[in-house]
């Protein structure tokens, strides 16, 4: 009995020492680097950079880079497309990243360099609204440029963003929307200072970007509508799901310790990341889209979000679609419905609802709106 007590005490001391070591700077950062630092395959990166060059070439001065200071003072990057029916005006070069011209941008002429100005296409007449596009985990803004082009062709200013720790944006770790939502608030503040109308904004995101959009909309009244593709309901639930599908299970205790260490290094708590709480906080119209065969983020998480939505909500299940092929399954139909959603709630403040709403699960919408 005495031996067992001594061994239990030794195990307890070793456990406390292990946890303390794991939570310490070096070990905690090691864990955070493994789980919270986005990585992108070189082949995917090359494809996205080629996409960037294509869009810059085709859109010319209707496409430009934008930088701003996000939360924690990180330098954030985005690309902006404006409708082609716009005159040429001058905008401060300070809004542009230092290396923007080196990545395929148009060279400035002597007058622009002397005056510190660069020619940018801004709308002559007020655009229909401003749409912010948010990519998924380990992706970057170029992955949403095709969607930005779609919205720009339909009269919107389209802003494709590099979320923190992705692409050209600074930051060591992703916080899955916890801090990213405030980065997006700062984005609109800076766009407003540069003369853009930020009173009617829509957000469209996929996976991480969808979860971020929902959390952002809860704290920023300028966001009038959200299109969320394959979002998670809460980070706690998603971590538990990913742990459950691993070939080699991690014990709940080890998982808790790893989470504890990562939280300490990244300075945020996993249980604070909850699109579910966000969607119930403010009556923002949300169009949810989720593949029925999604193994990364189960479709049940969008079911939870739909049930908790405080405002108008539509849920579209995509049969046979996984986490990464929803776009391929729906094609331009997805973008057409997303455009209708923005038209009704960003442009017209919910005076009517899209005609297709009645074909999907919906809630918090009157019959008169559904029949229009």
Coordinates of N, CA, C and O in Angstrom, one line a residue, residues 100-281:
X100 N 3.8 45.0 -53.8 CA 2.7 44.8 -54.7 C 3.1 44.9 -56.2 O 2.6 44.1 -57.0
X101 N 3.9 45.8 -56.5 CA 4.4 46.0 -57.9 C 5.3 44.8 -58.3 O 5.3 44.5 -59.5
X102 N 5.9 44.2 -57.4 CA 6.9 43.1 -57.7 C 6.1 41.9 -58.0 O 6.7 40.9 -58.6
X103 N 4.8 41.8 -57.7 CA 4.1 40.6 -58.0 C 3.1 40.7 -59.1 O 1.9 40.4 -59.1
X104 N 3.6 41.3 -60.2 CA 2.8 41.4 -61.4 C 1.9 42.7 -61.5 O 1.2 42.8 -62.4
X105 N 2.0 43.6 -60.5 CA 1.3 44.8 -60.6 C 1.8 45.7 -61.6 O 3.0 45.6 -62.1
X106 N 1.0 46.7 -62.1 CA 1.4 47.6 -63.1 C 2.5 48.6 -62.5 O 2.3 49.1 -61.4
X107 N 3.5 48.9 -63.3 CA 4.5 49.8 -62.8 C 4.0 51.2 -62.8 O 3.3 51.7 -63.7
X108 N 4.4 51.9 -61.8 CA 3.9 53.3 -61.7 C 4.7 54.2 -62.6 O 5.9 54.0 -62.8
X109 N 4.1 55.3 -63.1 CA 4.9 56.2 -63.9 C 5.6 57.2 -63.0 O 5.4 57.2 -61.8
X110 N 6.4 58.1 -63.6 CA 7.2 59.0 -62.8 C 6.3 59.9 -61.9 O 6.6 60.2 -60.8
X111 N 5.2 60.4 -62.5 CA 4.4 61.4 -61.8 C 3.8 60.7 -60.6 O 3.7 61.3 -59.5
X112 N 3.4 59.5 -60.8 CA 2.8 58.8 -59.6 C 3.8 58.5 -58.5 O 3.5 58.7 -57.3
X113 N 5.0 58.2 -58.9 CA 6.0 58.0 -57.9 C 6.4 59.3 -57.2 O 6.6 59.3 -55.9
X114 N 6.4 60.4 -57.9 CA 6.8 61.7 -57.2 C 5.7 62.1 -56.3 O 5.9 62.7 -55.2
X115 N 4.4 61.9 -56.7 CA 3.3 62.3 -55.9 C 2.9 61.3 -54.8 O 2.1 61.6 -53.9
X116 N 3.5 60.1 -54.9 CA 3.1 59.1 -53.9 C 1.7 58.6 -54.2 O 1.0 58.2 -53.3
X117 N 1.3 58.6 -55.4 CA 0.0 58.2 -55.8 C 0.0 57.0 -56.8 O 1.0 56.9 -57.6
X118 N -1.1 56.3 -56.8 CA -1.2 55.2 -57.8 C -2.6 55.2 -58.4 O -3.6 55.5 -57.7
X119 N -2.7 55.0 -59.7 CA -4.0 55.0 -60.3 C -4.8 53.8 -60.0 O -4.3 52.7 -60.2
X120 N -6.0 54.0 -59.5 CA -6.9 52.9 -59.1 C -8.3 53.2 -59.6 O -8.7 54.3 -59.7
X121 N -9.0 52.1 -60.1 CA -10.3 52.3 -60.6 C -11.3 52.2 -59.4 O -11.4 51.2 -58.7
X122 N -12.0 53.3 -59.1 CA -13.1 53.3 -58.1 C -14.4 53.7 -58.8 O -14.4 54.3 -59.8
X123 N -15.5 53.2 -58.3 CA -16.8 53.4 -58.9 C -17.2 54.8 -59.1 O -17.0 55.7 -58.2
X124 N -17.6 55.2 -60.3 CA -18.1 56.5 -60.6 C -19.5 56.7 -59.9 O -19.8 57.7 -59.4
X125 N -20.3 55.7 -60.0 CA -21.6 55.7 -59.3 C -21.5 54.7 -58.1 O -20.7 53.8 -58.1
X126 N -22.3 54.9 -57.1 CA -22.2 54.0 -55.9 C -22.4 52.6 -56.4 O -23.3 52.2 -57.1
X127 N -21.5 51.7 -55.9 CA -21.6 50.3 -56.2 C -22.8 49.7 -55.5 O -23.4 50.3 -54.6
X128 N -23.2 48.5 -55.9 CA -24.4 47.8 -55.2 C -24.1 47.5 -53.8 O -25.0 47.4 -52.9
X129 N -22.9 47.4 -53.4 CA -22.4 47.1 -52.1 C -21.0 46.6 -52.1 O -20.3 46.7 -53.1
X130 N -20.5 46.1 -50.9 CA -19.2 45.7 -50.8 C -19.2 44.2 -50.3 O -19.8 44.0 -49.2
X131 N -18.6 43.3 -51.0 CA -18.6 41.9 -50.6 C -17.1 41.5 -50.2 O -16.2 41.7 -50.9
X132 N -17.0 40.9 -49.0 CA -15.7 40.4 -48.5 C -15.7 38.9 -48.7 O -16.6 38.2 -48.2
X133 N -14.6 38.4 -49.3 CA -14.5 37.0 -49.6 C -13.4 36.4 -48.6 O -12.3 36.9 -48.6
X134 N -13.8 35.3 -47.9 CA -12.9 34.8 -46.9 C -12.6 33.3 -47.2 O -13.5 32.5 -47.3
X135 N -11.3 33.0 -47.4 CA -10.9 31.6 -47.8 C -10.9 30.7 -46.6 O -11.1 31.0 -45.4
X136 N -10.6 29.4 -46.9 CA -10.5 28.3 -45.9 C -9.1 28.2 -45.3 O -8.2 28.9 -45.7
X137 N -9.0 27.2 -44.4 CA -7.8 27.0 -43.7 C -6.7 26.6 -44.7 O -6.9 25.8 -45.6
X138 N -5.5 27.1 -44.5 CA -4.3 26.8 -45.3 C -4.5 27.2 -46.8 O -3.8 26.7 -47.6
X139 N -5.4 28.2 -47.0 CA -5.5 28.7 -48.4 C -5.1 30.2 -48.3 O -4.5 30.6 -47.3
X140 N -5.4 30.9 -49.4 CA -5.1 32.3 -49.4 C -6.1 33.1 -50.3 O -6.9 32.5 -50.9
X141 N -6.0 34.4 -50.3 CA -6.9 35.2 -51.0 C -7.1 34.9 -52.5 O -8.2 35.0 -53.0
X142 N -6.0 34.4 -53.1 CA -6.1 34.1 -54.5 C -7.1 33.0 -54.8 O -7.7 32.9 -55.9
X143 N -7.4 32.1 -53.8 CA -8.3 31.1 -53.9 C -9.8 31.5 -54.0 O -10.6 30.8 -54.5
X144 N -10.0 32.8 -53.7 CA -11.4 33.4 -53.8 C -11.5 34.4 -54.9 O -12.5 35.1 -55.0
X145 N -10.5 34.6 -55.7 CA -10.5 35.6 -56.7 C -11.6 35.4 -57.8 O -12.2 36.3 -58.3
X146 N -11.8 34.1 -58.1 CA -12.9 33.9 -59.1 C -14.2 34.3 -58.6 O -15.0 34.9 -59.4
X147 N -14.5 34.1 -57.3 CA -15.7 34.6 -56.7 C -15.7 36.1 -56.7 O -16.8 36.8 -56.9
X148 N -14.6 36.7 -56.4 CA -14.5 38.2 -56.4 C -14.8 38.8 -57.8 O -15.5 39.8 -57.9
X149 N -14.3 38.1 -58.8 CA -14.6 38.5 -60.2 C -16.1 38.5 -60.4 O -16.7 39.4 -61.0
X150 N -16.8 37.4 -60.0 CA -18.2 37.3 -60.2 C -18.9 38.5 -59.6 O -19.8 39.1 -60.2
X151 N -18.6 38.8 -58.3 CA -19.3 39.9 -57.7 C -19.0 41.2 -58.3 O -19.9 42.1 -58.4
X152 N -17.8 41.4 -58.7 CA -17.4 42.7 -59.3 C -18.1 42.9 -60.7 O -18.6 44.0 -61.0
X153 N -18.3 41.8 -61.4 CA -19.1 41.9 -62.6 C -20.6 42.2 -62.4 O -21.3 42.7 -63.3
X154 N -21.0 41.9 -61.2 CA -22.4 42.2 -60.8 C -22.5 43.5 -60.1 O -23.6 43.7 -59.4
X155 N -21.5 44.3 -60.2 CA -21.7 45.7 -59.6 C -21.2 45.9 -58.2 O -21.4 47.0 -57.6
X156 N -20.6 44.9 -57.6 CA -20.1 45.1 -56.2 C -18.6 45.4 -56.2 O -17.8 44.9 -57.1
X157 N -18.2 46.1 -55.2 CA -16.7 46.1 -54.8 C -16.4 44.8 -54.1 O -17.1 44.4 -53.1
X158 N -15.5 44.0 -54.6 CA -15.2 42.7 -54.0 C -13.8 42.7 -53.4 O -12.8 43.1 -54.1
X159 N -13.7 42.3 -52.2 CA -12.5 42.3 -51.4 C -12.1 40.9 -51.0 O -12.8 40.3 -50.2
X160 N -11.0 40.3 -51.6 CA -10.6 39.0 -51.2 C -9.4 39.1 -50.2 O -8.4 39.8 -50.5
X161 N -9.6 38.5 -49.1 CA -8.7 38.8 -47.9 C -7.7 37.6 -47.6 O -8.1 36.4 -47.8
X162 N -6.5 37.9 -47.3 CA -5.6 36.9 -46.6 C -5.9 37.0 -45.1 O -5.6 38.0 -44.5
X163 N -6.5 35.9 -44.5 CA -6.7 35.9 -43.1 C -5.3 35.8 -42.4 O -4.3 35.4 -43.0
X164 N -5.3 36.2 -41.1 CA -4.0 36.2 -40.4 C -3.3 34.9 -40.5 O -4.0 33.8 -40.5
X165 N -2.0 34.9 -40.6 CA -1.1 33.7 -40.7 C -1.3 33.0 -42.1 O -0.8 31.9 -42.3
X166 N -2.0 33.6 -43.0 CA -2.2 33.1 -44.4 C -1.7 34.0 -45.4 O -1.8 35.3 -45.2
X167 N -1.2 33.5 -46.5 CA -0.8 34.3 -47.6 C 0.2 35.4 -47.2 O 1.2 35.1 -46.6
X168 N -0.1 36.7 -47.6 CA 0.8 37.8 -47.3 C 0.5 38.5 -45.9 O 1.2 39.4 -45.5
X169 N -0.5 38.0 -45.2 CA -0.9 38.6 -44.0 C 0.0 38.1 -42.9 O 0.4 36.9 -42.9
X170 N 0.4 38.9 -41.9 CA 1.2 38.6 -40.8 C 0.4 37.8 -39.8 O -0.8 37.7 -39.8
X171 N 1.1 37.3 -38.8 CA 0.5 36.5 -37.7 C 1.1 35.1 -37.8 O 1.2 34.5 -38.8
X172 N 1.4 34.6 -36.6 CA 2.0 33.2 -36.5 C 1.0 32.1 -36.5 O 1.2 31.0 -37.1
X173 N -0.2 32.4 -35.9 CA -1.2 31.3 -35.7 C -2.6 31.8 -36.2 O -2.9 33.0 -36.0
X174 N -3.4 30.9 -36.6 CA -4.8 31.1 -36.8 C -5.5 31.0 -35.5 O -5.1 30.2 -34.6
X175 N -6.5 31.8 -35.3 CA -7.3 31.7 -34.1 C -8.8 31.3 -34.4 O -9.7 31.4 -33.6
X176 N -9.0 30.9 -35.7 CA -10.3 30.3 -36.1 C -11.4 31.3 -36.0 O -12.6 30.9 -35.8
X177 N -11.1 32.6 -36.1 CA -12.2 33.6 -36.1 C -12.2 34.4 -34.8 O -12.8 35.5 -34.8
X178 N -11.5 33.9 -33.8 CA -11.6 34.7 -32.5 C -11.0 36.1 -32.6 O -11.6 37.0 -32.2
X179 N -9.8 36.2 -33.3 CA -9.2 37.5 -33.5 C -9.4 37.9 -34.9 O -9.4 39.1 -35.2
X180 N -9.6 37.0 -35.8 CA -9.9 37.4 -37.2 C -11.1 38.3 -37.4 O -11.1 39.1 -38.3
X181 N -12.1 38.1 -36.6 CA -13.3 39.0 -36.7 C -13.0 40.4 -36.5 O -13.5 41.3 -37.1
X182 N -12.0 40.7 -35.5 CA -11.6 42.1 -35.3 C -10.7 42.6 -36.4 O -10.7 43.8 -36.7
X183 N -9.9 41.7 -37.0 CA -9.2 42.0 -38.2 C -10.1 42.6 -39.3 O -9.8 43.5 -40.0
X184 N -11.3 41.9 -39.4 CA -12.2 42.3 -40.5 C -12.9 43.6 -40.1 O -13.2 44.4 -41.0
X185 N -13.1 43.9 -38.8 CA -13.7 45.2 -38.4 C -12.7 46.3 -38.8 O -13.0 47.3 -39.3
X186 N -11.4 46.0 -38.6 CA -10.3 47.0 -38.9 C -10.3 47.2 -40.4 O -10.0 48.3 -40.9
X187 N -10.5 46.1 -41.2 CA -10.5 46.2 -42.7 C -11.6 47.2 -43.1 O -11.3 48.1 -43.9
X188 N -12.8 47.1 -42.6 CA -13.9 48.0 -43.0 C -13.5 49.4 -42.6 O -13.8 50.4 -43.3
X189 N -13.0 49.6 -41.4 CA -12.6 50.9 -40.9 C -11.6 51.6 -41.9 O -11.7 52.8 -42.2
X190 N -10.6 50.8 -42.4 CA -9.6 51.3 -43.3 C -10.2 51.6 -44.7 O -9.8 52.5 -45.3
X191 N -11.0 50.7 -45.1 CA -11.7 50.9 -46.4 C -12.5 52.2 -46.4 O -12.5 52.9 -47.4
X192 N -13.2 52.4 -45.3 CA -14.0 53.6 -45.2 C -13.1 54.9 -45.2 O -13.5 55.9 -45.9
X193 N -12.0 54.8 -44.6 CA -11.1 56.0 -44.6 C -10.6 56.2 -46.0 O -10.2 57.4 -46.4
X194 N -10.5 55.2 -46.8 CA -10.0 55.3 -48.2 C -11.2 55.6 -49.2 O -11.0 55.6 -50.4
X195 N -12.4 55.9 -48.7 CA -13.4 56.4 -49.5 C -14.4 55.4 -50.0 O -15.3 55.7 -50.8
X196 N -14.3 54.1 -49.5 CA -15.3 53.1 -49.9 C -16.5 53.2 -49.0 O -16.4 53.5 -47.8
X197 N -17.7 52.9 -49.6 CA -18.9 52.9 -48.8 C -19.0 51.5 -48.1 O -19.1 50.5 -48.7
X198 N -18.9 51.5 -46.8 CA -18.9 50.3 -46.0 C -20.2 50.2 -45.2 O -20.3 49.4 -44.2
X199 N -21.2 50.9 -45.6 CA -22.5 50.8 -44.9 C -23.3 49.6 -45.2 O -24.2 49.2 -44.5
X200 N -23.1 49.0 -46.4 CA -23.8 47.8 -46.8 C -22.8 46.8 -47.3 O -22.3 46.8 -48.4
X201 N -22.5 45.8 -46.4 CA -21.4 44.8 -46.6 C -22.0 43.4 -46.5 O -22.8 43.1 -45.7
X202 N -21.5 42.6 -47.4 CA -21.9 41.2 -47.3 C -20.6 40.4 -47.2 O -19.5 40.8 -47.6
X203 N -20.7 39.2 -46.5 CA -19.5 38.4 -46.3 C -19.8 37.0 -46.8 O -20.9 36.4 -46.6
X204 N -18.8 36.4 -47.6 CA -19.0 35.1 -48.1 C -17.7 34.3 -47.8 O -16.6 34.8 -48.1
X205 N -17.8 33.2 -47.1 CA -16.6 32.4 -46.7 C -16.8 31.0 -46.8 O -18.0 30.5 -46.8
X206 N -15.7 30.2 -46.8 CA -15.8 28.8 -46.9 C -15.0 28.2 -45.7 O -13.9 28.7 -45.5
X207 N -15.5 27.2 -45.0 CA -14.8 26.5 -43.9 C -14.4 27.5 -42.8 O -15.2 28.2 -42.2
X208 N -13.1 27.7 -42.7 CA -12.6 28.7 -41.7 C -13.1 30.1 -42.0 O -13.5 30.8 -41.1
X209 N -13.2 30.4 -43.3 CA -13.7 31.7 -43.7 C -15.1 31.9 -43.4 O -15.6 33.0 -43.0
X210 N -15.9 30.8 -43.5 CA -17.3 30.9 -43.1 C -17.5 31.1 -41.7 O -18.4 31.9 -41.2
X211 N -16.7 30.3 -40.9 CA -16.8 30.5 -39.4 C -16.4 31.9 -39.0 O -17.0 32.5 -38.1
X212 N -15.4 32.4 -39.6 CA -14.9 33.8 -39.4 C -16.0 34.8 -39.7 O -16.3 35.7 -39.0
X213 N -16.7 34.6 -40.9 CA -17.7 35.5 -41.3 C -18.9 35.6 -40.3 O -19.4 36.7 -40.0
X214 N -19.3 34.4 -39.8 CA -20.4 34.4 -38.8 C -20.0 35.1 -37.5 O -20.8 35.8 -36.9
X215 N -18.8 34.9 -37.1 CA -18.3 35.6 -35.8 C -18.1 37.1 -36.0 O -18.4 37.9 -35.1
X216 N -17.7 37.5 -37.2 CA -17.5 38.9 -37.6 C -18.9 39.6 -37.6 O -19.1 40.7 -37.1
X217 N -19.9 38.9 -38.2 CA -21.2 39.6 -38.4 C -21.8 39.8 -37.0 O -22.6 40.7 -36.9
X218 N -21.5 39.0 -36.0 CA -22.1 39.2 -34.7 C -21.6 40.5 -34.0 O -22.3 41.0 -33.1
X219 N -20.4 41.0 -34.4 CA -19.9 42.2 -33.7 C -19.8 43.4 -34.6 O -19.3 44.5 -34.2
X220 N -20.3 43.3 -35.9 CA -20.1 44.5 -36.8 C -21.4 44.7 -37.5 O -21.8 43.9 -38.4
X221 N -22.2 45.7 -37.2 CA -23.5 46.0 -37.8 C -23.4 46.3 -39.2 O -24.5 46.4 -39.9
X222 N -22.3 46.6 -39.8 CA -22.2 46.9 -41.2 C -22.3 45.7 -42.0 O -22.6 45.8 -43.2
X223 N -22.1 44.5 -41.5 CA -22.3 43.3 -42.2 C -23.8 43.0 -42.2 O -24.4 42.7 -41.2
X224 N -24.4 43.0 -43.4 CA -25.8 42.9 -43.6 C -26.3 41.5 -44.0 O -27.4 41.1 -43.8
X225 N -25.3 40.6 -44.5 CA -25.7 39.3 -44.9 C -24.5 38.4 -45.0 O -23.4 38.9 -45.2
X226 N -24.6 37.1 -44.8 CA -23.5 36.2 -44.8 C -23.9 35.0 -45.7 O -25.1 34.5 -45.6
X227 N -23.0 34.5 -46.5 CA -23.1 33.2 -47.1 C -22.0 32.3 -46.6 O -20.8 32.7 -46.7
X228 N -22.3 31.3 -45.9 CA -21.4 30.4 -45.2 C -21.4 29.0 -45.7 O -22.4 28.3 -45.7
X229 N -20.2 28.6 -46.3 CA -20.1 27.3 -46.9 C -19.3 26.4 -46.0 O -18.1 26.7 -45.7
X230 N -19.9 25.3 -45.5 CA -19.2 24.3 -44.6 C -18.5 24.9 -43.4 O -17.4 24.7 -43.1
X231 N -19.3 25.7 -42.6 CA -18.7 26.3 -41.4 C -18.8 25.2 -40.3 O -19.6 24.3 -40.3
X232 N -17.9 25.4 -39.2 CA -18.1 24.6 -38.0 C -18.9 25.4 -37.0 O -19.0 26.6 -37.1
X233 N -19.6 24.7 -36.1 CA -20.5 25.3 -35.2 C -19.7 25.8 -34.0 O -19.9 26.9 -33.5
X234 N -18.8 25.0 -33.5 CA -17.9 25.5 -32.4 C -16.5 24.7 -32.6 O -16.5 23.6 -33.0
X235 N -15.5 25.4 -32.2 CA -14.2 24.8 -32.3 C -14.0 23.6 -31.4 O -13.3 22.6 -31.7
X236 N -14.6 23.7 -30.2 CA -14.6 22.5 -29.3 C -15.1 21.3 -30.0 O -14.5 20.2 -29.9
X237 N -16.3 21.4 -30.6 CA -16.9 20.3 -31.2 C -16.1 19.8 -32.4 O -16.0 18.6 -32.7
X238 N -15.5 20.7 -33.2 CA -14.8 20.3 -34.4 C -13.5 19.6 -34.0 O -13.1 18.6 -34.6
X239 N -12.8 20.0 -32.9 CA -11.6 19.4 -32.4 C -12.0 18.0 -31.9 O -11.2 17.0 -32.2
X240 N -13.1 17.8 -31.2 CA -13.5 16.5 -30.8 C -13.8 15.6 -32.0 O -13.5 14.4 -32.0
X241 N -14.4 16.1 -33.0 CA -14.7 15.3 -34.2 C -13.5 14.9 -34.9 O -13.3 13.7 -35.3
X242 N -12.5 15.8 -35.1 CA -11.3 15.4 -35.8 C -10.5 14.4 -35.0 O -9.9 13.5 -35.5
X243 N -10.6 14.5 -33.7 CA -9.9 13.5 -32.8 C -10.5 12.1 -33.0 O -9.9 11.1 -33.0
X244 N -11.9 12.1 -33.1 CA -12.6 10.9 -33.2 C -12.3 10.1 -34.4 O -12.4 8.9 -34.5
X245 N -12.0 10.8 -35.5 CA -11.8 10.1 -36.8 C -10.3 9.8 -37.1 O -10.0 9.2 -38.1
X246 N -9.4 10.1 -36.1 CA -8.0 9.7 -36.3 C -7.9 8.2 -36.2 O -8.5 7.5 -35.4
X247 N -7.0 7.7 -37.0 CA -6.7 6.2 -37.0 C -6.2 5.8 -35.6 O -6.6 4.7 -35.1
X248 N -5.3 6.6 -35.0 CA -4.8 6.3 -33.7 C -5.4 7.3 -32.7 O -5.1 8.5 -32.8
X249 N -6.3 6.9 -31.9 CA -7.0 7.8 -31.0 C -6.1 8.4 -30.0 O -5.1 7.8 -29.5
X250 N -6.3 9.7 -29.7 CA -5.6 10.4 -28.6 C -6.5 10.5 -27.4 O -7.7 10.8 -27.5
X251 N -6.0 10.1 -26.3 CA -6.8 10.1 -25.1 C -7.3 11.5 -24.8 O -6.7 12.5 -25.1
X252 N -8.5 11.6 -24.1 CA -9.1 12.9 -23.8 C -8.1 13.7 -22.9 O -8.0 14.9 -23.1
X253 N -7.4 13.0 -22.0 CA -6.5 13.8 -21.2 C -5.3 14.4 -22.0 O -5.0 15.6 -21.9
X254 N -4.7 13.6 -22.9 CA -3.6 14.1 -23.7 C -4.1 15.2 -24.6 O -3.5 16.2 -24.8
X255 N -5.3 15.0 -25.2 CA -5.9 16.0 -26.1 C -6.1 17.4 -25.3 O -5.8 18.4 -25.8
X256 N -6.6 17.2 -24.1 CA -6.8 18.4 -23.2 C -5.5 19.2 -23.0 O -5.4 20.4 -23.0
X257 N -4.4 18.4 -22.7 CA -3.1 19.0 -22.4 C -2.6 19.7 -23.6 O -2.0 20.8 -23.6
X258 N -2.7 19.0 -24.8 CA -2.2 19.6 -26.1 C -3.0 20.9 -26.4 O -2.4 21.9 -26.8
X259 N -4.3 20.9 -26.2 CA -5.1 22.1 -26.4 C -4.7 23.2 -25.4 O -4.6 24.4 -25.8
X260 N -4.4 22.8 -24.2 CA -4.0 23.8 -23.1 C -2.7 24.5 -23.5 O -2.6 25.7 -23.4
X261 N -1.8 23.7 -24.0 CA -0.5 24.2 -24.5 C -0.6 25.1 -25.7 O 0.0 26.2 -25.7
X262 N -1.4 24.7 -26.6 CA -1.6 25.5 -27.8 C -2.3 26.8 -27.5 O -1.9 27.9 -28.0
X263 N -3.3 26.8 -26.6 CA -4.0 28.0 -26.2 C -3.0 29.0 -25.6 O -3.1 30.2 -25.8
X264 N -2.1 28.5 -24.8 CA -1.2 29.4 -24.1 C -0.3 30.0 -25.1 O 0.0 31.2 -25.0
X265 N 0.2 29.3 -26.1 CA 1.1 29.9 -27.1 C 0.4 30.9 -28.0 O 1.0 31.9 -28.3
X266 N -0.8 30.5 -28.4 CA -1.5 31.4 -29.4 C -2.4 32.5 -28.7 O -3.0 33.3 -29.3
X267 N -2.5 32.4 -27.3 CA -3.2 33.4 -26.5 C -4.7 33.5 -26.9 O -5.2 34.6 -27.1
X268 N -5.3 32.4 -27.0 CA -6.8 32.4 -27.1 C -7.3 31.1 -26.6 O -6.5 30.1 -26.5
X269 N -8.6 31.0 -26.3 CA -9.2 29.8 -25.7 C -10.1 29.2 -26.7 O -10.9 29.9 -27.3
X270 N -10.0 27.9 -26.9 CA -10.8 27.1 -27.9 C -12.3 27.3 -27.6 O -13.0 27.5 -28.6
X271 N -12.7 27.3 -26.4 CA -14.1 27.4 -26.1 C -14.7 28.8 -26.4 O -15.9 29.0 -26.3
X272 N -13.8 29.7 -26.7 CA -14.3 31.1 -27.1 C -14.7 31.2 -28.5 O -15.2 32.2 -29.0
X273 N -14.3 30.2 -29.3 CA -14.5 30.2 -30.8 C -15.8 29.5 -31.1 O -15.9 28.2 -31.1
X274 N -16.9 30.2 -31.2 CA -18.2 29.6 -31.4 C -19.1 30.4 -32.4 O -19.8 31.3 -32.0
X275 N -19.0 30.0 -33.6 CA -20.0 30.6 -34.6 C -21.4 30.4 -34.1 O -22.4 31.1 -34.5
X276 N -21.7 29.3 -33.4 CA -23.0 29.0 -32.9 C -23.5 30.1 -32.0 O -24.7 30.5 -32.1
X277 N -22.7 30.5 -31.1 CA -23.1 31.7 -30.2 C -23.3 32.9 -31.0 O -24.2 33.7 -30.8
X278 N -22.4 33.1 -32.0 CA -22.4 34.3 -32.8 C -23.7 34.4 -33.6 O -24.3 35.5 -33.7
X279 N -24.1 33.3 -34.3 CA -25.3 33.4 -35.1 C -26.6 33.6 -34.4 O -27.6 34.1 -34.9
X280 N -26.6 33.3 -33.1 CA -27.7 33.5 -32.2 C -27.7 34.9 -31.6 O -28.7 35.3 -31.0
X281 N -26.6 35.6 -31.8 CA -26.4 36.9 -31.1 C -27.1 38.1 -31.9 O -27.6 39.0 -31.3

